[in-house]
Tab-separated table of C-alpha atoms and ligand atoms in Angstrom:
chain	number	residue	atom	x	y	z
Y	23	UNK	CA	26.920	-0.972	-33.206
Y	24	UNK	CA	25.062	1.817	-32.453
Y	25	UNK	CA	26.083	3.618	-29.041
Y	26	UNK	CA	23.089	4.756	-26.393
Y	27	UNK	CA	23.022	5.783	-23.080
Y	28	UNK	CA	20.617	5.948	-19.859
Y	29	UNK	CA	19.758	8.527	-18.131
Y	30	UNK	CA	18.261	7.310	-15.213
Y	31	UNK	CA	18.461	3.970	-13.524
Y	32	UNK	CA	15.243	3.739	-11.815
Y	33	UNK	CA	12.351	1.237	-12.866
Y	34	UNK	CA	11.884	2.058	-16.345
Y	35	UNK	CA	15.941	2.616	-17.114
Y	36	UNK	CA	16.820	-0.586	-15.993
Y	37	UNK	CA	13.896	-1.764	-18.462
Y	38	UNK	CA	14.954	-0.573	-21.028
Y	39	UNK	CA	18.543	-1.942	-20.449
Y	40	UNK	CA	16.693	-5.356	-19.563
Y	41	UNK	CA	14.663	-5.135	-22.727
Y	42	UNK	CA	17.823	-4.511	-24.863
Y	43	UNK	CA	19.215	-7.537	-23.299
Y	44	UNK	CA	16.709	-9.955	-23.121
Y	45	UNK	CA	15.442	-9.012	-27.324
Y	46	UNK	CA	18.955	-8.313	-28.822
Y	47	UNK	CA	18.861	-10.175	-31.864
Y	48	UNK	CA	15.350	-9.341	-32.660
Y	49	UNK	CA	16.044	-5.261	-31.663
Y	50	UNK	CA	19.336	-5.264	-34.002
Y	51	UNK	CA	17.503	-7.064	-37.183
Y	52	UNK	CA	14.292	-4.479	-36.937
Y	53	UNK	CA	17.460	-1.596	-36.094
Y	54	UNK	CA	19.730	-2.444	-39.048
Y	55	UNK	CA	22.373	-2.766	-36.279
Y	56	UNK	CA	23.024	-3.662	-32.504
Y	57	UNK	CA	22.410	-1.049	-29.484
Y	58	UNK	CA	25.106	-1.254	-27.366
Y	59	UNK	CA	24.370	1.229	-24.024
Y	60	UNK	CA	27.811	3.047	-23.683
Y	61	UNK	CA	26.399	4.728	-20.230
Y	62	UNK	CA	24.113	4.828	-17.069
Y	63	UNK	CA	23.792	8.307	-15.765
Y	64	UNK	CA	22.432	7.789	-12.360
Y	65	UNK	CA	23.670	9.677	-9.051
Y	66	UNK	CA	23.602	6.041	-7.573
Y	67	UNK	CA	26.185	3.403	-8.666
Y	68	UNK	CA	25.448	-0.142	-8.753
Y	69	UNK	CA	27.416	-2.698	-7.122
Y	70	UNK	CA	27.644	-6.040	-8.568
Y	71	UNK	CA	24.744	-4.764	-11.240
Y	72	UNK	CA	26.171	-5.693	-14.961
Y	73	UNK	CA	25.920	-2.120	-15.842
Y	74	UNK	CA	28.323	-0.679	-13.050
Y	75	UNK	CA	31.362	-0.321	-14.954
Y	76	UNK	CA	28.989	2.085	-17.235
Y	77	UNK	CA	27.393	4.619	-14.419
Y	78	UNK	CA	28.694	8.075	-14.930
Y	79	UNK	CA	27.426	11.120	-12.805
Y	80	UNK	CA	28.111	13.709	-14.823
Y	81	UNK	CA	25.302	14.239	-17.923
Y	82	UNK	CA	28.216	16.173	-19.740
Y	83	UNK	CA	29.934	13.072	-20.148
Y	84	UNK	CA	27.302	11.480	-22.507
Y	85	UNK	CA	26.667	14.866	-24.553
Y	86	UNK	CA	30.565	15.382	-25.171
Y	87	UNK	CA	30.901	11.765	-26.226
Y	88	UNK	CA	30.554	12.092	-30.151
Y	89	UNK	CA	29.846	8.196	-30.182
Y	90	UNK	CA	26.454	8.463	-28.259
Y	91	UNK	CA	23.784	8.609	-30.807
Y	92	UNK	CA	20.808	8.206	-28.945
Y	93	UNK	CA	19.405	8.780	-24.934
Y	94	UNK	CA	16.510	7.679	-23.120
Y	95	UNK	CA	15.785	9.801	-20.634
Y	96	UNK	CA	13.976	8.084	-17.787
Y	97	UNK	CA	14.266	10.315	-14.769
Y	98	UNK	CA	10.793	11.796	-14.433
Y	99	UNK	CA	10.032	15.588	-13.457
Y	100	UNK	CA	10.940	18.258	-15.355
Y	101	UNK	CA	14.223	19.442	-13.788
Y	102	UNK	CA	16.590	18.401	-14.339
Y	103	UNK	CA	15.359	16.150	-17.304
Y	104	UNK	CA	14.770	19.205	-19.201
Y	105	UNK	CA	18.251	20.674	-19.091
Y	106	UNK	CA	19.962	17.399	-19.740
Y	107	UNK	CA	17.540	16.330	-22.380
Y	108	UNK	CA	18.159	20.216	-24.476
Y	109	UNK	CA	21.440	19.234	-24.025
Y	110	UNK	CA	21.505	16.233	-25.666
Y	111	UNK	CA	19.753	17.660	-28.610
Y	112	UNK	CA	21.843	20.558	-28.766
Y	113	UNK	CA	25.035	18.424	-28.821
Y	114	UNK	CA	22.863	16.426	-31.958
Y	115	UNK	CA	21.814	13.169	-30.353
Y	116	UNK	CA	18.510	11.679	-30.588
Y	117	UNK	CA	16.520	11.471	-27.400
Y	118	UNK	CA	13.502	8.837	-26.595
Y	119	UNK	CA	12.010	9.733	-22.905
Y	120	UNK	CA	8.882	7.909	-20.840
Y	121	UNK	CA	8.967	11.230	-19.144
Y	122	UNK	CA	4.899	12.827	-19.477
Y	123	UNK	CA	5.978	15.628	-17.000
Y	124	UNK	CA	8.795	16.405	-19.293
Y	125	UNK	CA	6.934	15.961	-22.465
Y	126	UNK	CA	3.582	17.863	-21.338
Y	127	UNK	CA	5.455	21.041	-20.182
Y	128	UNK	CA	8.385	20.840	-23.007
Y	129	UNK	CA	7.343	18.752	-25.766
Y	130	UNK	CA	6.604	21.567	-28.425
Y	131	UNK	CA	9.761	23.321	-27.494
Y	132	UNK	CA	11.942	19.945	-27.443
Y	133	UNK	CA	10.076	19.073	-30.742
Y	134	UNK	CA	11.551	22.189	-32.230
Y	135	UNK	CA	14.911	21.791	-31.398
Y	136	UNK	CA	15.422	18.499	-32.199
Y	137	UNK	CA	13.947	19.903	-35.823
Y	138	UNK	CA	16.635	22.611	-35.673
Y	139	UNK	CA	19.320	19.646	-34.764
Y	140	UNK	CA	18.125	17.376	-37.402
Y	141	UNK	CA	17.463	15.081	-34.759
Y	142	UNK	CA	14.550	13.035	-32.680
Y	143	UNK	CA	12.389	13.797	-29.844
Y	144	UNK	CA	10.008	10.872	-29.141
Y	145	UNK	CA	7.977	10.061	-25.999
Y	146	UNK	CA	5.525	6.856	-26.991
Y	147	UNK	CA	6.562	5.774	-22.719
Y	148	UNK	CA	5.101	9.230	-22.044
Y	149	UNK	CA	1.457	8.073	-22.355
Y	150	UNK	CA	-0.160	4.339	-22.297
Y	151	UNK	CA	2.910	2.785	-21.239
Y	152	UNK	CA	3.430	-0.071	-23.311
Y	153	UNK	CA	0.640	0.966	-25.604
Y	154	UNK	CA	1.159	2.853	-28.526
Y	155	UNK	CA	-0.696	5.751	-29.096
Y	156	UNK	CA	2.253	8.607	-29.986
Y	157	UNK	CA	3.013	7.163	-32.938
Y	158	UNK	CA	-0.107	6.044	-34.491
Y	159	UNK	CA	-1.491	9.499	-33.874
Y	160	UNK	CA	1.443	11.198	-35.316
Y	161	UNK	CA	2.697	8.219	-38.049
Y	162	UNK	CA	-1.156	6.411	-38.861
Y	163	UNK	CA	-4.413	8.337	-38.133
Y	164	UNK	CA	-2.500	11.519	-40.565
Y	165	UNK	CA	-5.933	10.738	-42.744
Y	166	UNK	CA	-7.892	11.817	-40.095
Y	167	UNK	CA	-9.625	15.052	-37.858
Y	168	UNK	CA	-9.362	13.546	-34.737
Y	169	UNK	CA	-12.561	14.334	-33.190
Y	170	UNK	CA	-12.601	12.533	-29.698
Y	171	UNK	CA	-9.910	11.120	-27.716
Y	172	UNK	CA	-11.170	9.305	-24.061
Y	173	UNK	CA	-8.673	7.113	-22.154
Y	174	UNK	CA	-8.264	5.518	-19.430
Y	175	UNK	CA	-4.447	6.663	-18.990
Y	176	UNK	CA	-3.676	5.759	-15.227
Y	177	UNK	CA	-3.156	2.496	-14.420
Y	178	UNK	CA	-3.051	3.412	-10.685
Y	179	UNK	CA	-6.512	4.533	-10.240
Y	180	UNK	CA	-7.911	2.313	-12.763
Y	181	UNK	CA	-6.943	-0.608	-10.383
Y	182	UNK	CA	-8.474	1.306	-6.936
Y	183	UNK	CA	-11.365	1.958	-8.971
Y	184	UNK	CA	-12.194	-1.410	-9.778
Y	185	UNK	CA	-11.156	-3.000	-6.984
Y	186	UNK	CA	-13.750	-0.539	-5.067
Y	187	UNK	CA	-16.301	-2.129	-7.315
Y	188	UNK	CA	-15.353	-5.848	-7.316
Y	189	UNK	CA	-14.575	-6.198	-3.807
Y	190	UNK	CA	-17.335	-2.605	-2.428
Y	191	UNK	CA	-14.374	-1.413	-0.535
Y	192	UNK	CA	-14.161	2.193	0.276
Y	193	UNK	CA	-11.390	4.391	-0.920
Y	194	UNK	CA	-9.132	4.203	2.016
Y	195	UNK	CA	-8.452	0.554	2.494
Y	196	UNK	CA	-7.932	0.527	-1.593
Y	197	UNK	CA	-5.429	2.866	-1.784
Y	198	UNK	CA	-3.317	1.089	0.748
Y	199	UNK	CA	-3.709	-2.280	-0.903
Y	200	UNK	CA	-2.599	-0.449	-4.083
Y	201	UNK	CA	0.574	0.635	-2.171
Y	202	UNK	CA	1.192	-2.580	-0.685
Y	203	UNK	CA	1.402	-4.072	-4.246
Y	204	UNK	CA	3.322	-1.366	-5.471
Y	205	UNK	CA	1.153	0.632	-7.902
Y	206	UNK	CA	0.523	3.164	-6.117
Y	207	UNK	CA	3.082	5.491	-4.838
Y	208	UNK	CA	4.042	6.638	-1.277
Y	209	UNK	CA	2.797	9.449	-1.979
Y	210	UNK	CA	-0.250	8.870	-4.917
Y	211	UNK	CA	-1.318	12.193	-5.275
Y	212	UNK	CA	-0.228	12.394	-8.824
Y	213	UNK	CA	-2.543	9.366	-9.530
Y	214	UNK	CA	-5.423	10.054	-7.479
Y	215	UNK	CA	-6.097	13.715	-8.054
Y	216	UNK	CA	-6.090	12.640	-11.921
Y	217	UNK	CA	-2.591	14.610	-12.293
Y	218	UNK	CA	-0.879	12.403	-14.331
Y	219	UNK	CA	-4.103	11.284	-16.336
Y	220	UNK	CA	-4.603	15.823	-16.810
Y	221	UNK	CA	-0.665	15.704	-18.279
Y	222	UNK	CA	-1.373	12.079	-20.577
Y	223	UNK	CA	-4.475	14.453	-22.093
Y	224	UNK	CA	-2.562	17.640	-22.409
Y	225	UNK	CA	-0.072	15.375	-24.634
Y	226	UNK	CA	-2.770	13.482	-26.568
Y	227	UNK	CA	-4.671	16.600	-27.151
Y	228	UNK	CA	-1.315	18.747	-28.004
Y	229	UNK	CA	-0.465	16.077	-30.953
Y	230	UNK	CA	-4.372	16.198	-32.155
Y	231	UNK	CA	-4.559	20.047	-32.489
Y	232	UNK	CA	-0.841	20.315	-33.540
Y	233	UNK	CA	-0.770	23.252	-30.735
Y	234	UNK	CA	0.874	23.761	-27.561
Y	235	UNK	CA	-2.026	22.464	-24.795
Y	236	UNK	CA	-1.489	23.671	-21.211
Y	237	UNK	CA	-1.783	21.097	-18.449
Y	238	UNK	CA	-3.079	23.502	-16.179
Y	239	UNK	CA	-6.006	24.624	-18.603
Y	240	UNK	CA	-7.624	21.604	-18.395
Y	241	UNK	CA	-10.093	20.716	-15.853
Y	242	UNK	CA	-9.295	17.952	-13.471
Y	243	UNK	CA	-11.188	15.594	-10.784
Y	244	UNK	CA	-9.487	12.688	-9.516
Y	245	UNK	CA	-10.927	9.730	-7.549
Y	246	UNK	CA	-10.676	10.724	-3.747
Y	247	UNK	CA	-14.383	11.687	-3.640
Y	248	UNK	CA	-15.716	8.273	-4.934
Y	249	UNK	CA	-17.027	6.315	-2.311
Y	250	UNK	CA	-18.436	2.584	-1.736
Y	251	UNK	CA	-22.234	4.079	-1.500
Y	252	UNK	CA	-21.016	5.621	-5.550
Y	253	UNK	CA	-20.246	1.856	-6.457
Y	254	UNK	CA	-23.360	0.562	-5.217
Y	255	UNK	CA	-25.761	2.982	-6.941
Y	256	UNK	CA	-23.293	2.351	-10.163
Y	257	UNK	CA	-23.733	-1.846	-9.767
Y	258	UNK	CA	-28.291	-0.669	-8.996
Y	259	UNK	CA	-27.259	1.412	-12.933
Y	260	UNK	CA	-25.559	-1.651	-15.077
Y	261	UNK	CA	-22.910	1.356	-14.916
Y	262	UNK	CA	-18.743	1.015	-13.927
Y	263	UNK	CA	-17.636	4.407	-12.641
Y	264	UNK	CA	-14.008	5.152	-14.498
Y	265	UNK	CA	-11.230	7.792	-14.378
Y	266	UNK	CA	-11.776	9.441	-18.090
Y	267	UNK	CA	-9.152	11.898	-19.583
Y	268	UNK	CA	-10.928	12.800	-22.394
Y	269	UNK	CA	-10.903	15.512	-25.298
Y	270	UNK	CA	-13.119	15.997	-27.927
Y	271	UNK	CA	-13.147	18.488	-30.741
Y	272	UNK	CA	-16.474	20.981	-30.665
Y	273	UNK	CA	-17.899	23.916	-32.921
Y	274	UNK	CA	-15.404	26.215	-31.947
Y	275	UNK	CA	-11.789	24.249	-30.642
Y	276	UNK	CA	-11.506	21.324	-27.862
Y	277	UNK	CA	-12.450	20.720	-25.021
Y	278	UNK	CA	-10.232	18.619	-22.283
Y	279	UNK	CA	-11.042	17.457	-18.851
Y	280	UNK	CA	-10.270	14.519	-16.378
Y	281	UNK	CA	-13.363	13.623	-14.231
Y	282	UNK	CA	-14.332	9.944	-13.017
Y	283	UNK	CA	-17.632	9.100	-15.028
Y	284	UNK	CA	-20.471	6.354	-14.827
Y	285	UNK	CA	-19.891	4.745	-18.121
Y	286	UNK	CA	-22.585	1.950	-19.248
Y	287	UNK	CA	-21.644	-1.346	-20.154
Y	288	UNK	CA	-22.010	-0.762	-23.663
Y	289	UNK	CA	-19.367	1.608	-23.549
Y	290	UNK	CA	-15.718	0.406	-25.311
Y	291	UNK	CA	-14.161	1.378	-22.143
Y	292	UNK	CA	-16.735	-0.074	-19.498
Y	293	UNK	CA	-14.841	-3.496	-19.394
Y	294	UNK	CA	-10.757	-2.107	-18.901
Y	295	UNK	CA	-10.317	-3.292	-15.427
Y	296	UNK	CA	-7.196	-3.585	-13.149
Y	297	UNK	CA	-3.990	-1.786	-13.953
Y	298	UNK	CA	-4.515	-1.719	-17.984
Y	299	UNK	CA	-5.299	1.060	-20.332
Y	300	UNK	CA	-7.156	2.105	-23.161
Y	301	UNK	CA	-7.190	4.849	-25.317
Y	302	UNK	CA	-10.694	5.247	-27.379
Y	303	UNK	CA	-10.222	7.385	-30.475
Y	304	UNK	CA	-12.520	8.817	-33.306
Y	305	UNK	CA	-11.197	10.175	-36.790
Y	306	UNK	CA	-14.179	12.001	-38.867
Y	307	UNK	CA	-13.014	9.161	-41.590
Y	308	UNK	CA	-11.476	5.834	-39.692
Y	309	UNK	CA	-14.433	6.066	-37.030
Y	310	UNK	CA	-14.152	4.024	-33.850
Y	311	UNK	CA	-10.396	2.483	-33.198
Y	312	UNK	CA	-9.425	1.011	-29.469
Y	313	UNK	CA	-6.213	0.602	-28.149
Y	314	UNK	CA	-5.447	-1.030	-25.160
Y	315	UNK	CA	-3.290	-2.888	-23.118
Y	316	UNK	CA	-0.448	-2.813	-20.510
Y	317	UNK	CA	-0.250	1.099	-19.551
Y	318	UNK	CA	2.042	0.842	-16.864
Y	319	UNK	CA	5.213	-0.948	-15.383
Y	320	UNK	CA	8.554	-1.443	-15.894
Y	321	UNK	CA	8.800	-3.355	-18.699
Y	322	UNK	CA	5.790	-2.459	-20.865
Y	323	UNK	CA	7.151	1.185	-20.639
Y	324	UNK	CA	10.599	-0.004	-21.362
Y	325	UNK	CA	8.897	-1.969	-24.291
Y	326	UNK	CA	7.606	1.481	-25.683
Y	327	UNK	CA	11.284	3.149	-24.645
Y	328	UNK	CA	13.288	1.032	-27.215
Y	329	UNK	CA	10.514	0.454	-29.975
Y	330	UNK	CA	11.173	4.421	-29.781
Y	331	UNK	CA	15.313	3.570	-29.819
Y	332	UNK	CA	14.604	1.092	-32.825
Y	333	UNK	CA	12.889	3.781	-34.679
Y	334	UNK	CA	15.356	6.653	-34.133
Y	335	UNK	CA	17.674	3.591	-35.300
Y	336	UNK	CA	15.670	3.612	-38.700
Y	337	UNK	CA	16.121	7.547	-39.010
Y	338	UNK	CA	19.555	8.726	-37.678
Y	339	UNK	CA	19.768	10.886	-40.311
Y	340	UNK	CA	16.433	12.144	-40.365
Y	341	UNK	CA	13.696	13.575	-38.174
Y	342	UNK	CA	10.632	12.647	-38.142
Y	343	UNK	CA	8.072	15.282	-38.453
Y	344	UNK	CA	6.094	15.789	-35.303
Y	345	UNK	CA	3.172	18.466	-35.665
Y	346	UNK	CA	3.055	20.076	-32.277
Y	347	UNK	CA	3.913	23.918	-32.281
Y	348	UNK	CA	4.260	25.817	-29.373
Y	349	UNK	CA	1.532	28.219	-30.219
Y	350	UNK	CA	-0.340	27.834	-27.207
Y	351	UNK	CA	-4.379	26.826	-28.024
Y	352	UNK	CA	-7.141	28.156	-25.923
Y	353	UNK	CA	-8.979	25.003	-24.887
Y	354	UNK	CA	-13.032	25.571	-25.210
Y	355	UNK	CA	-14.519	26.044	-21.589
Y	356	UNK	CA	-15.447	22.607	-20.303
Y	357	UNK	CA	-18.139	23.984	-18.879
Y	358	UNK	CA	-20.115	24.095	-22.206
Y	359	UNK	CA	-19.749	20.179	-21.894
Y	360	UNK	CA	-23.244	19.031	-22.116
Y	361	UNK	CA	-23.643	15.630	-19.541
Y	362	UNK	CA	-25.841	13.896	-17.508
Y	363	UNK	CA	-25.217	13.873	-13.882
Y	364	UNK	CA	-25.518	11.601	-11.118
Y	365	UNK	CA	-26.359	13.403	-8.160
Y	366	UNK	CA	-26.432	12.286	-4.000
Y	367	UNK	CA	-28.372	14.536	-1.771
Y	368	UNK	CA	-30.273	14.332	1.942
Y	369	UNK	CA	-32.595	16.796	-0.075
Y	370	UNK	CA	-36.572	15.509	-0.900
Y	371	UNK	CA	-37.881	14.883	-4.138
Y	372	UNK	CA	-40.072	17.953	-3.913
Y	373	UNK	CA	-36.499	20.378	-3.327
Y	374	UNK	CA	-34.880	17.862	-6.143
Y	375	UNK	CA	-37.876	18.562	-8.827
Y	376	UNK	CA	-38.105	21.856	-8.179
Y	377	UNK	CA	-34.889	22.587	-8.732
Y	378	UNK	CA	-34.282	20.181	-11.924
Y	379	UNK	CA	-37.565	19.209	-13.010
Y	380	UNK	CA	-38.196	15.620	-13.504
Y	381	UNK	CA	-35.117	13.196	-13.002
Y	382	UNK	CA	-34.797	9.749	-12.942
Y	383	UNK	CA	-34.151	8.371	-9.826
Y	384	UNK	CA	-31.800	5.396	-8.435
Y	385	UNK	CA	-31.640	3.648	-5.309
Y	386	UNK	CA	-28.677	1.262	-3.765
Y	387	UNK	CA	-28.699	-1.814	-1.764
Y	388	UNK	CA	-28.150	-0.475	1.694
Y	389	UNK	CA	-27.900	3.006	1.206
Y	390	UNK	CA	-30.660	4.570	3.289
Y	391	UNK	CA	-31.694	8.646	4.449
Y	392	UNK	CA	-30.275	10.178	0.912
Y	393	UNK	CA	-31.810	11.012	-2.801
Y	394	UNK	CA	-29.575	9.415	-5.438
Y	395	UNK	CA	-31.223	10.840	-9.430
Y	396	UNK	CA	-29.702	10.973	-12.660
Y	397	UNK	CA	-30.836	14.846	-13.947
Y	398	UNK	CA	-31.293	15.733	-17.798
Y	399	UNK	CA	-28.801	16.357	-20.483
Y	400	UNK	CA	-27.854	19.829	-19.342
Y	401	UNK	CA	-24.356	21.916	-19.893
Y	402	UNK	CA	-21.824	21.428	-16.805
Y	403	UNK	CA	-22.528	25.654	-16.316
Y	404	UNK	CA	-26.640	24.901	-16.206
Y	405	UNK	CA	-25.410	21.924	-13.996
Y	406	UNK	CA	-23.406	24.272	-11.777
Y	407	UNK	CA	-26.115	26.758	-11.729
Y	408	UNK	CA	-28.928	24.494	-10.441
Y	409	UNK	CA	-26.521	22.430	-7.662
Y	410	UNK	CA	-26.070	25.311	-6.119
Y	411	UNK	CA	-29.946	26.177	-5.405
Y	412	UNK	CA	-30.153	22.285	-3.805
Y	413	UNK	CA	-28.939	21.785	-0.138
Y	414	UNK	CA	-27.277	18.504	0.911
Y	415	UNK	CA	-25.702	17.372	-2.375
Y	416	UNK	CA	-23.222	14.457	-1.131
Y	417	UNK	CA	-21.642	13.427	-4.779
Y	418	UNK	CA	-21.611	14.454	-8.312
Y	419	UNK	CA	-20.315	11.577	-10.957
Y	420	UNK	CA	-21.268	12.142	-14.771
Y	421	UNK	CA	-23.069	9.759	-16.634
Y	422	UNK	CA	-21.541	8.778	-20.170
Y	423	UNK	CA	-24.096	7.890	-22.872
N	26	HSE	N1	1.402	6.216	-12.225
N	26	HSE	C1	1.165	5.969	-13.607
N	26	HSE	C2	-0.057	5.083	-13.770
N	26	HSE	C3	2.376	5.352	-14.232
N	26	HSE	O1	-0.541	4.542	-12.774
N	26	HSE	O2	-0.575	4.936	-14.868
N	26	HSE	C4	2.387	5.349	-15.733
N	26	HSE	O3	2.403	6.631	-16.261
């Protein structure tokens, strides 16, 4: 039997004890052996929960026990997952974590160590949720120069965004429906600002360049702009407006950024709807692959958790080689993106011409006393440049080809 433990008992720790449970016999042929979890690490206890007689509250307790071989970390944030996850490592135990905050800010570093420790550090939970999309970029697409990665990473959003456009609500009321069914948080800044989508990237990106990416380089616009007047000029295009966290590989490095775009309906990603996912990925020699599926939720991450546990299983005496150093890359200025771009304004055609020549214009059902065009093929910077010689722009959404 091979000994585990939890660390964290939240919605994706109790998963992954739940998964273990409910596929035991399947999990112990593909592991050579049985997982057994030894402990729950959780301030909380449990009461009358199976796994009560397990809860410890002390993360020393799991790194001095020499029988724990592997821990799934599932607390989320950075502190004080970080600390207890180095531990682990240091004490030479294998660690699987759904943690992207963890991962994005500590992944090269963690990486390392676990190198060092003759261990492994793997986060497929950390992106996609159930999907897998760590290890086929580190363990499959190795033929390839990943040239493009676009996903929608968020299930959260994803949902608000096309329940805006099924049912023409307007932000508000769809964020609060989102919270009533749970999948969006009390507090959804994380989701809706395009946070967690910017971290998801910064991890994708990171394994593709096999260099430390920055969160905080890459350029990020959430949802809370996009109205129910955006949805009905996207329905007058044949066009779904979508959360995008996308790099792509240019000239001189990559270029990263999270921005909701009008995507056509001939576009791979076009039809993801509701909570799921998809990641969209180009190799200079596979070409197009797709993968998609459940992104979020407790048991679709906890499904990614222990297909992480049953690989570490496979390798407990090796690591796995995971190219992501912590030489930090410069990302490319995303403002040398060249787009299209959607534009609102109370402006006249003459001010709209003049100040970006001959556009194509758009009108919605209903929406009355505004300008709604669709400019050139111009970098965001010439973009940038010309908006801000036209008064009364209401919105900005980029077009995808
Ligand atoms: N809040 C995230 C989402 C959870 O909606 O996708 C999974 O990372």
């Amino acid at each position: 039997m091979i000994k585990a433990a939890v660390m964290g008992y939240g919605t994706i720790g109790s998963g992954v004890v739940e998964v273990l449970d409910i596929n035991q016999s399947s999990i112990a042929k593909r592991a050579g052996d049985g997982i057994e979890v030894k402990y729950v690490l959780d301030l909380r206890d449990f009461p009358g929960d199976p796994i009560q007689e397990k809860v410890v509250h002390d993360y020393r307790t799991i790194a001095e026990d020499p029988e724990v071989q592997i821990v799934v970390e599932t607390m989320g944030g950075v502190e004080p997952a970080y600390t207890f996850v180095k531990t682990m490592i240091e004490a030479g135990k294998h660690v699987t974590t759904s943690n992207k905050a963890l991962v994005a800010a500590k992944g090269a570093e963690l990486i390392a160590l676990a190198k060092e420790k003759n261990v492994n550090f793997m986060f497929e939970a950390s992106v996609g949720g159930g999907i897998p999309i760590i290890r086929p970029l580190n363990s499959c697409l190795t033929a390839d120069e990943i040239e493009e990665i676009t996903g929608i990473v968020n299930g959260t959003t994803n949902y608000m965004m096309t329940k805006m456009s099924q049912e023409g609500l307007e932000f508000d009321d769809v964020l609060k429906d989102a919270q009533a069914k749970g999948y969006a948080e009390k507090d959804p800044t994380a989701d809706i600002e395009g946070y967690d989508a910017c971290r998801k990237i910064a991890i994708l990106t990171s394994l593709v360049c096999g260099q430390q990416v920055d969160f905080e380089d890459i350029h990020t616009e959430g949802i809370t702009k996009i109205t129910a007047a955006d949805i009905k000029y996207a329905k007058a295009m044949g066009r779904a407006i979508k959360l995008l966290a996308s790099s792509k590989k240019v000239e001189n490095g990559y270029v990263a950024m999270v921005a909701p775009f009008l995507l056509p309906a001939s576009h791979p990603l076009y039809s993801v709807n509701d909570v799921f996912n998809a990641i969209f990925v180009h190799g200079n020699v596979l070409g197009d692959a797709m993968f998609y599926g459940s992104g979020a939720g407790k048991l679709p991450t906890a499904s990614a958790v222990v297909a992480d546990i049953v690989e570490i299983a496979k390798h407990l005496d090796t690591n796995i080689a995971t190219t992501w150093s912590s030489k930090k890359l410069e990302l490319v200025d995303y403002r040398q993106n060249v787009n299209r771009f959607f534009v609102r304004t109370t402006a006249d055609a003459a001010a709209v011409e003049k100040v970006f020549g001959s556009v194509e214009y758009v009108t919605a059902e209903g929406v009355t006393g505004e300008n709604g065009f669709i400019t050139n093929a111009m970098s965001e910077a010439e973009y940038e440049e010309k908006a801000a010689q036209l008064d009364g722009i209401l919105q900005m959404i980029r077009v995808a080809v």
